[in-house]
mmCIF file of C-alpha atoms in Angstrom:
data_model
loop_
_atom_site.group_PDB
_atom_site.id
_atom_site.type_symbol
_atom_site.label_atom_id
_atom_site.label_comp_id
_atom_site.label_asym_id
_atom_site.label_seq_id
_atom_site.Cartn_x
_atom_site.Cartn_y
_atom_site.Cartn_z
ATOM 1 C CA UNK A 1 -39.694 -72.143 -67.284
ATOM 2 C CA UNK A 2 -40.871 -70.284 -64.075
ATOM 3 C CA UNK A 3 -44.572 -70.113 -63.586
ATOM 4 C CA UNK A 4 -46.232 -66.755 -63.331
ATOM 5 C CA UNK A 5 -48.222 -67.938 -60.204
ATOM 6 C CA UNK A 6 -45.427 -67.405 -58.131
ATOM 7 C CA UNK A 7 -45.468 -63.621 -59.346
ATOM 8 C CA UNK A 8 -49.039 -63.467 -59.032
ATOM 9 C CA UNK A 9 -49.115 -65.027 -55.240
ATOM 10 C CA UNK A 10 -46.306 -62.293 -54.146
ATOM 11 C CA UNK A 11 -48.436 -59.858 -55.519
ATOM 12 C CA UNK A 12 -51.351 -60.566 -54.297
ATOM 13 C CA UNK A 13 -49.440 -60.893 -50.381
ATOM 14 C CA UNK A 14 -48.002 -57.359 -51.154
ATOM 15 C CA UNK A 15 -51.370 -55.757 -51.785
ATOM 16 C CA UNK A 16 -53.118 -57.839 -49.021
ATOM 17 C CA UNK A 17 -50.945 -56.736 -46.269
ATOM 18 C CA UNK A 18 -50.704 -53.410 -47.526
ATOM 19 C CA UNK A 19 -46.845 -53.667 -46.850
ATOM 20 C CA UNK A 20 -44.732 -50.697 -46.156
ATOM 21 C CA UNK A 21 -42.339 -50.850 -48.512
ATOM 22 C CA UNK A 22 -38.813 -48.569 -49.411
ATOM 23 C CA UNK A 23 -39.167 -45.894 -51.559
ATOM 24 C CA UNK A 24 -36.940 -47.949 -53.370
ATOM 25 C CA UNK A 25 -38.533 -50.866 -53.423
ATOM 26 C CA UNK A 26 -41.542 -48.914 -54.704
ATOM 27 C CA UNK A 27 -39.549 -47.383 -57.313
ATOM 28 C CA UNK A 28 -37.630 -50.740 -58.473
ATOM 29 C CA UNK A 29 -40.681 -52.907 -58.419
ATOM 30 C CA UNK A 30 -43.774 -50.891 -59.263
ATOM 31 C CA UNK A 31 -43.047 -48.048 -61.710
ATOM 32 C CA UNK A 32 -42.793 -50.179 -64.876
ATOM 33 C CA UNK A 33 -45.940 -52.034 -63.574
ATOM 34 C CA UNK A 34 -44.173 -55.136 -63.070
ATOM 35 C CA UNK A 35 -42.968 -56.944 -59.833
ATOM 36 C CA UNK A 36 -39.420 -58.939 -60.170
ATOM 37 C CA UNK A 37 -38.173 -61.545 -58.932
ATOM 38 C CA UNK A 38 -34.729 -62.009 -57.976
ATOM 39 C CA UNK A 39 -33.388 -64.366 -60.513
ATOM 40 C CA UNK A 40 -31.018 -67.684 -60.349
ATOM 41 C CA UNK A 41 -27.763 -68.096 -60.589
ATOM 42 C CA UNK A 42 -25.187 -70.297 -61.998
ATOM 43 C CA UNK A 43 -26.891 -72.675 -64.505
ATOM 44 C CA UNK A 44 -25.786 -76.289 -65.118
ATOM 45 C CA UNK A 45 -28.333 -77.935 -67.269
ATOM 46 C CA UNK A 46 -31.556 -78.593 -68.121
ATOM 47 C CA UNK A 47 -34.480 -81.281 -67.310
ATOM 48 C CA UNK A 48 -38.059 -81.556 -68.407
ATOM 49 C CA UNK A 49 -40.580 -80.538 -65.574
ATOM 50 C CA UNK A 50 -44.392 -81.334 -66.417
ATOM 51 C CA UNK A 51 -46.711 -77.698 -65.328
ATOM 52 C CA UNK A 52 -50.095 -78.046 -65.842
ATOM 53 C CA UNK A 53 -50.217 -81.267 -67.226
ATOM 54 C CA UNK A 54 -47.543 -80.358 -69.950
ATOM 55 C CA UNK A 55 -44.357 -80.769 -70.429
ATOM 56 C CA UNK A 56 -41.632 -77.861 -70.051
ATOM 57 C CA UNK A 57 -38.076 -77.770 -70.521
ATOM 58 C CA UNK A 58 -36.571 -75.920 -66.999
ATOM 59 C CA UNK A 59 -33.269 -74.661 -66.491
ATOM 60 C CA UNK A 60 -31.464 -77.029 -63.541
ATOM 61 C CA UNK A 61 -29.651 -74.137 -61.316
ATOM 62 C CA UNK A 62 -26.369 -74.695 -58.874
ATOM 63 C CA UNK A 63 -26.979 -75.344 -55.396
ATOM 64 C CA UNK A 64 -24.852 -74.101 -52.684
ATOM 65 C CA UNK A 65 -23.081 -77.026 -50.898
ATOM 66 C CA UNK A 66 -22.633 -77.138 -46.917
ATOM 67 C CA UNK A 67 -19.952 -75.321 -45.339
ATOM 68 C CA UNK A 68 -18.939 -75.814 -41.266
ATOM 69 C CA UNK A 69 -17.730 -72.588 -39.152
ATOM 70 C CA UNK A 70 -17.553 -71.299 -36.096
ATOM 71 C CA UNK A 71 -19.364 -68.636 -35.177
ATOM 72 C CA UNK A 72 -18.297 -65.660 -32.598
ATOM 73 C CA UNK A 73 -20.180 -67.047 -29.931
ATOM 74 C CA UNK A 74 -17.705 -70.298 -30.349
ATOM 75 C CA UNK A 75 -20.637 -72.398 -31.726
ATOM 76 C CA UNK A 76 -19.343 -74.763 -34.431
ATOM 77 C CA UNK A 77 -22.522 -75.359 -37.167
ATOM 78 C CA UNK A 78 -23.315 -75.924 -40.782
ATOM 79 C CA UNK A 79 -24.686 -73.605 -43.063
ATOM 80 C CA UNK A 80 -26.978 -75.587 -44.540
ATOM 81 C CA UNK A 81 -27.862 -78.251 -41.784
ATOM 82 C CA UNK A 82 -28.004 -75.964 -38.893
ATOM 83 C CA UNK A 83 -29.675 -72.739 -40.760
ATOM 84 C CA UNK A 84 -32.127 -75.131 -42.685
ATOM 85 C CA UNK A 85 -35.413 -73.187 -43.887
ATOM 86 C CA UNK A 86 -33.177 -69.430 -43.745
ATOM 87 C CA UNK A 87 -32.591 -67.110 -46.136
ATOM 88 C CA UNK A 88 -28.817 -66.233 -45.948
ATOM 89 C CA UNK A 89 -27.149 -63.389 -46.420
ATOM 90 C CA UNK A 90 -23.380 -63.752 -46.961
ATOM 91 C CA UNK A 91 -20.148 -61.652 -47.449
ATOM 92 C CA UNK A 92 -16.460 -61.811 -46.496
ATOM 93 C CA UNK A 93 -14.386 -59.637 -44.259
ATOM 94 C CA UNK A 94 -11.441 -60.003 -41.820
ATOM 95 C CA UNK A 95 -11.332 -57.713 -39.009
ATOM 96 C CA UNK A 96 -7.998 -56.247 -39.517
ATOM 97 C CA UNK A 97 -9.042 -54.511 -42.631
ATOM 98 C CA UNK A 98 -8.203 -51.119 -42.835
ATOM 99 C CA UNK A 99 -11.095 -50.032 -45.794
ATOM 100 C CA UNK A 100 -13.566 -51.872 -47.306
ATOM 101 C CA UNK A 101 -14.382 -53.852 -44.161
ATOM 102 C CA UNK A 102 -15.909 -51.520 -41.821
ATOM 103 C CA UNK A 103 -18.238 -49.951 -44.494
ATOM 104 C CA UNK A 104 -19.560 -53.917 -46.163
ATOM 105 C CA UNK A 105 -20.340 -54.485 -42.088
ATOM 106 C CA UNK A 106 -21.530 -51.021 -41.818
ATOM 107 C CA UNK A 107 -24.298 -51.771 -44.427
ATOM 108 C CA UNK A 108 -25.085 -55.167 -43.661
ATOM 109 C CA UNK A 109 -25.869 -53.750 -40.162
ATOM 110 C CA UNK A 110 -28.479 -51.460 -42.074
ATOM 111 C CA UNK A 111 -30.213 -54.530 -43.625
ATOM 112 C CA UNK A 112 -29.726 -56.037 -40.011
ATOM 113 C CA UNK A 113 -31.817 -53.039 -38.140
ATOM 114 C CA UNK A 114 -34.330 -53.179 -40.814
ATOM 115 C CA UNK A 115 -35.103 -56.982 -40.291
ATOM 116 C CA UNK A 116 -34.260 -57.222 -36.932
ATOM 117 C CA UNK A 117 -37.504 -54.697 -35.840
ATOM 118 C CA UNK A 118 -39.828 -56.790 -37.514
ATOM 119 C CA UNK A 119 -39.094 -60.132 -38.967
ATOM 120 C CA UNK A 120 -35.986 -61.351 -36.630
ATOM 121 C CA UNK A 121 -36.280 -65.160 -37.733
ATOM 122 C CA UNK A 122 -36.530 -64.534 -41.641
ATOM 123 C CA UNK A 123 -33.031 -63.890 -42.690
ATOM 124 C CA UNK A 124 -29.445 -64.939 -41.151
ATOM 125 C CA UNK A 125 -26.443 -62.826 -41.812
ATOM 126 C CA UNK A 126 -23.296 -64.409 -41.963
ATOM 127 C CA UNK A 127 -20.117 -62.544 -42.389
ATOM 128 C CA UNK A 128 -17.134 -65.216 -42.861
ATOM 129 C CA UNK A 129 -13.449 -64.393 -42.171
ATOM 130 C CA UNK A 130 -10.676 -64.682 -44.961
ATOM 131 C CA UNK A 131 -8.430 -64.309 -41.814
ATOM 132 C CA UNK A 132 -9.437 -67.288 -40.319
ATOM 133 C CA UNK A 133 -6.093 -68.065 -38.525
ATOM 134 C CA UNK A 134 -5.648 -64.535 -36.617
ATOM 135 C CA UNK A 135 -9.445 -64.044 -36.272
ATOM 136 C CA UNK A 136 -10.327 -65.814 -33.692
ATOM 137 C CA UNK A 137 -13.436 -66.264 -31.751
ATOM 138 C CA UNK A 138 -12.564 -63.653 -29.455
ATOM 139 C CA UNK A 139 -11.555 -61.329 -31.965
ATOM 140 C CA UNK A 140 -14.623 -61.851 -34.380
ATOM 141 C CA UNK A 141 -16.780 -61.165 -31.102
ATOM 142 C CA UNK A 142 -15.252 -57.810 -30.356
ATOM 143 C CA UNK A 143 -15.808 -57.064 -34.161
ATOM 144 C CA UNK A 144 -19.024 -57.796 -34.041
ATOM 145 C CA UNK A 145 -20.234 -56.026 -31.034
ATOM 146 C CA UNK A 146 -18.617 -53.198 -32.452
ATOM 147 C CA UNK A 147 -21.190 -53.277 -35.486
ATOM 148 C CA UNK A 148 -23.279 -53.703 -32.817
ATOM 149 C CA UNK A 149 -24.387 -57.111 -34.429
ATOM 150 C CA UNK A 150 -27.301 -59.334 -32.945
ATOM 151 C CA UNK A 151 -25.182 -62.334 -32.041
ATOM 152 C CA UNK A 152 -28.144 -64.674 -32.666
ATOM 153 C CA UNK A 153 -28.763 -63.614 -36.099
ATOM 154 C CA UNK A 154 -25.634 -62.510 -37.819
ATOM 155 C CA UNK A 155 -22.479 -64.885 -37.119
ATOM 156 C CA UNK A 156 -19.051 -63.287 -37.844
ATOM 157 C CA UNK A 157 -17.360 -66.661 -38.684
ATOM 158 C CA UNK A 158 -13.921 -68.461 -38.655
ATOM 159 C CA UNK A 159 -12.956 -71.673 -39.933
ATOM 160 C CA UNK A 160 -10.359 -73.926 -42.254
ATOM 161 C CA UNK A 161 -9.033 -71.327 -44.657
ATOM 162 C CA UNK A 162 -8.990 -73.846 -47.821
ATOM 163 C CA UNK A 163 -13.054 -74.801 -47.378
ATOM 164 C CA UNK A 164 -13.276 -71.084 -47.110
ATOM 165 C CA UNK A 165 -11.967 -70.033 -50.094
ATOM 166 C CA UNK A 166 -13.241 -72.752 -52.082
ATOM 167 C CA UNK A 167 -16.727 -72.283 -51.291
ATOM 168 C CA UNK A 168 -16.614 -68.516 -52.049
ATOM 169 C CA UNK A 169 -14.740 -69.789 -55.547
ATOM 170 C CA UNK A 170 -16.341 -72.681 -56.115
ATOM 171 C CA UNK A 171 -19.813 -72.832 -54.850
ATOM 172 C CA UNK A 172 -20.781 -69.092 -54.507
ATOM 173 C CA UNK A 173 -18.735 -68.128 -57.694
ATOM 174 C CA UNK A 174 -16.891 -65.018 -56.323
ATOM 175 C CA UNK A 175 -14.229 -63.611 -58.824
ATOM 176 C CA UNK A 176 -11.318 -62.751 -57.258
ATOM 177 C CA UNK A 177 -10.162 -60.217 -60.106
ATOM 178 C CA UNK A 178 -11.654 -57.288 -58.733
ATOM 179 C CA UNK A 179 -11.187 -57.798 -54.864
ATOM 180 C CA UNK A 180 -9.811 -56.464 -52.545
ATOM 181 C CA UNK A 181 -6.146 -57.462 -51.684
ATOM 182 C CA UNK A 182 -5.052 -56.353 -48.384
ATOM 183 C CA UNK A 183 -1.215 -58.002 -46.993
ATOM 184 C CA UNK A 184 -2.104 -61.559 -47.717
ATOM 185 C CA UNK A 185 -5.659 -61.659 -48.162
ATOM 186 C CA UNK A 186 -8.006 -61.468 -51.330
ATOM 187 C CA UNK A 187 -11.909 -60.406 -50.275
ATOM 188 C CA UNK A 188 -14.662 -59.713 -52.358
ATOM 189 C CA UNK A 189 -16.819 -56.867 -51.557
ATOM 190 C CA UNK A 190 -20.009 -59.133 -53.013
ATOM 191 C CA UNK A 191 -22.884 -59.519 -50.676
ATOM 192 C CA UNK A 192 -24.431 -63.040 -51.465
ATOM 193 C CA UNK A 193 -28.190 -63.898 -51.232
ATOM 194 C CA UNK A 194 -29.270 -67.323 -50.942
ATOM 195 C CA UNK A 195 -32.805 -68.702 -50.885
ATOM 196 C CA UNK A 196 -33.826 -71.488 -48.480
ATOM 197 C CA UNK A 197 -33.118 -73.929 -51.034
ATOM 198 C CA UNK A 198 -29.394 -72.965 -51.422
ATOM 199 C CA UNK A 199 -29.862 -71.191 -54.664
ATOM 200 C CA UNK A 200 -28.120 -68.342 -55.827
ATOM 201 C CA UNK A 201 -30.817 -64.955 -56.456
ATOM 202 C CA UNK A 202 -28.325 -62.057 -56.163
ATOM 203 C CA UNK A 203 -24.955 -60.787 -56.032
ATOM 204 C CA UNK A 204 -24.942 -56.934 -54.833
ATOM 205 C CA UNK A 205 -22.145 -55.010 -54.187
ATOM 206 C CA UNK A 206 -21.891 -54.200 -50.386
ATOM 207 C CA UNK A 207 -20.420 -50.762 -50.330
ATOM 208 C CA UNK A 208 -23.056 -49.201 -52.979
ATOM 209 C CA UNK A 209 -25.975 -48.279 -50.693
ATOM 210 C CA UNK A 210 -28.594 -48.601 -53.553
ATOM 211 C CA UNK A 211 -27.405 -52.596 -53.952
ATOM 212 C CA UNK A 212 -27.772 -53.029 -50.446
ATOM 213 C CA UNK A 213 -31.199 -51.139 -50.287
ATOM 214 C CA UNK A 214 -32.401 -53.804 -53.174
ATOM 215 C CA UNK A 215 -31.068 -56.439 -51.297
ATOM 216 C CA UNK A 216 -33.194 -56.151 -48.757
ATOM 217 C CA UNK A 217 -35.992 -55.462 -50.609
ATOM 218 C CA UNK A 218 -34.842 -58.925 -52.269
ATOM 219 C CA UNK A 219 -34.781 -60.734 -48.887
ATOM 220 C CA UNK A 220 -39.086 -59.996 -49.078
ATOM 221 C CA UNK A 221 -39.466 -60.921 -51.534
ATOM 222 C CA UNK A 222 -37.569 -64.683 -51.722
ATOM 223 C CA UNK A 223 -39.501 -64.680 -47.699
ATOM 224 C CA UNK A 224 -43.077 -64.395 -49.835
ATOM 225 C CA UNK A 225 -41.909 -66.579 -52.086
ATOM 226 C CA UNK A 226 -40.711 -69.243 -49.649
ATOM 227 C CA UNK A 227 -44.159 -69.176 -48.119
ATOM 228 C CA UNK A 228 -45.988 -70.233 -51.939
ATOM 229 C CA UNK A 229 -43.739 -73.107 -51.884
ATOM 230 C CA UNK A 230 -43.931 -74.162 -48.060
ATOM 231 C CA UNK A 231 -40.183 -74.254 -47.678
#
């Protein structure tokens, strides 16, 4: 069971600051009178969690384990060690792909711009090669400055090809039934949003500009929400 006081606190923030939000965002959130929160993915049991001095039965959710890549700038980190206390954004492309490529980067650049202006240090976009053999760092570099990433913020990545796919299998849950197969290589066009603690809250698909526009409205809210809990 979730607690209403986390709905209540975001709330409250939203009104406070008097934040400009999308017209989307407005739309989504507001029209039915009711804020939402992005919810959890992946369940895998339960425990009992006390709340106000009574016991609850909660819902125990999957947590992203650690994956090690390289990013275009040649830096070798962790996704969970090194980006500890981020909100991650995450999709898969390889930078020889003719279609679906260019327009997922093209509008995860969008969400870039938007968070880039004002709240640089609140999100990290990570874009991971399924190519990891012919993308190099070199190549991932030129592909990035020609989405005219931030290199800082949002790593185009290469690394072992086996950890890759089984973490977007495995621990992000990607179904490969309805990807994109290009030569050799299976993609999904998911974008993936995880919160600081390495829970799932959202799967959106990155070439429908609407999914993209609520995922970063998403990326707010899981920020407001991150500041309730001090994480």
């Amino acid at each position: 069971m979730r607690s209403n006081k986390t709905l209540k606190y975001i709330i409250g923030v939203l009104i406070a600051a008097a934040v400009p939000l999308s017209f989307f965002f407005v739309t989504r959130h507001f029209s039915d009178g009711k804020l939402k929160i992005p919810g959890y993915y992946r369940p895998e049991g339960t425990h009992v969690v006390m709340e106000e001095g009574k016991p609850f039965t909660d819902t125990v959710f999957h947590k992203v384990k650690d994956l090690q890549l390289t990013n275009q700038l040649g830096k070798t980190f962790s996704l969970n060690k090194d980006l500890r206390g981020k909100i991650l954004v995450i999709d898969f492309i390889f930078t020889t792909c003719p279609s679906v490529c260019p327009k997922l980067t093209s509008n995860m650049n969008e969400i870039q711009k938007a968070y880039i202006q004002k709240n640089p240090d609140l999100v990290q976009f990570i874009s991971i090669s399924v190519d990891p053999v012919r993308d190099s760092v070199a190549a991932l570099r030129a592909y990035a400055n020609r989405f005219h990433a931030d290199h800082d913020r949002w790593y185009f990545c290469t690394g072992n090809q086996d950890s890759i796919f089984d973490y977007a299998k495995n621990e992000l849950g990607l179904s490969l039934d309805n990807a994109d197969v290009a030569g050799d290589f299976i993609h999904s066009q998911q974008m993936v949003l995880l919160d600081t603690a390495r829970n799932i809250r959202g799967y959106f698909d990155g070439l429908d500009r609407k999914e993209t526009g609520r995922l970063a409205d998403d990326i707010y809210i899981l920020n407001i929400e991150k500041r309730k809990h001090g994480r």
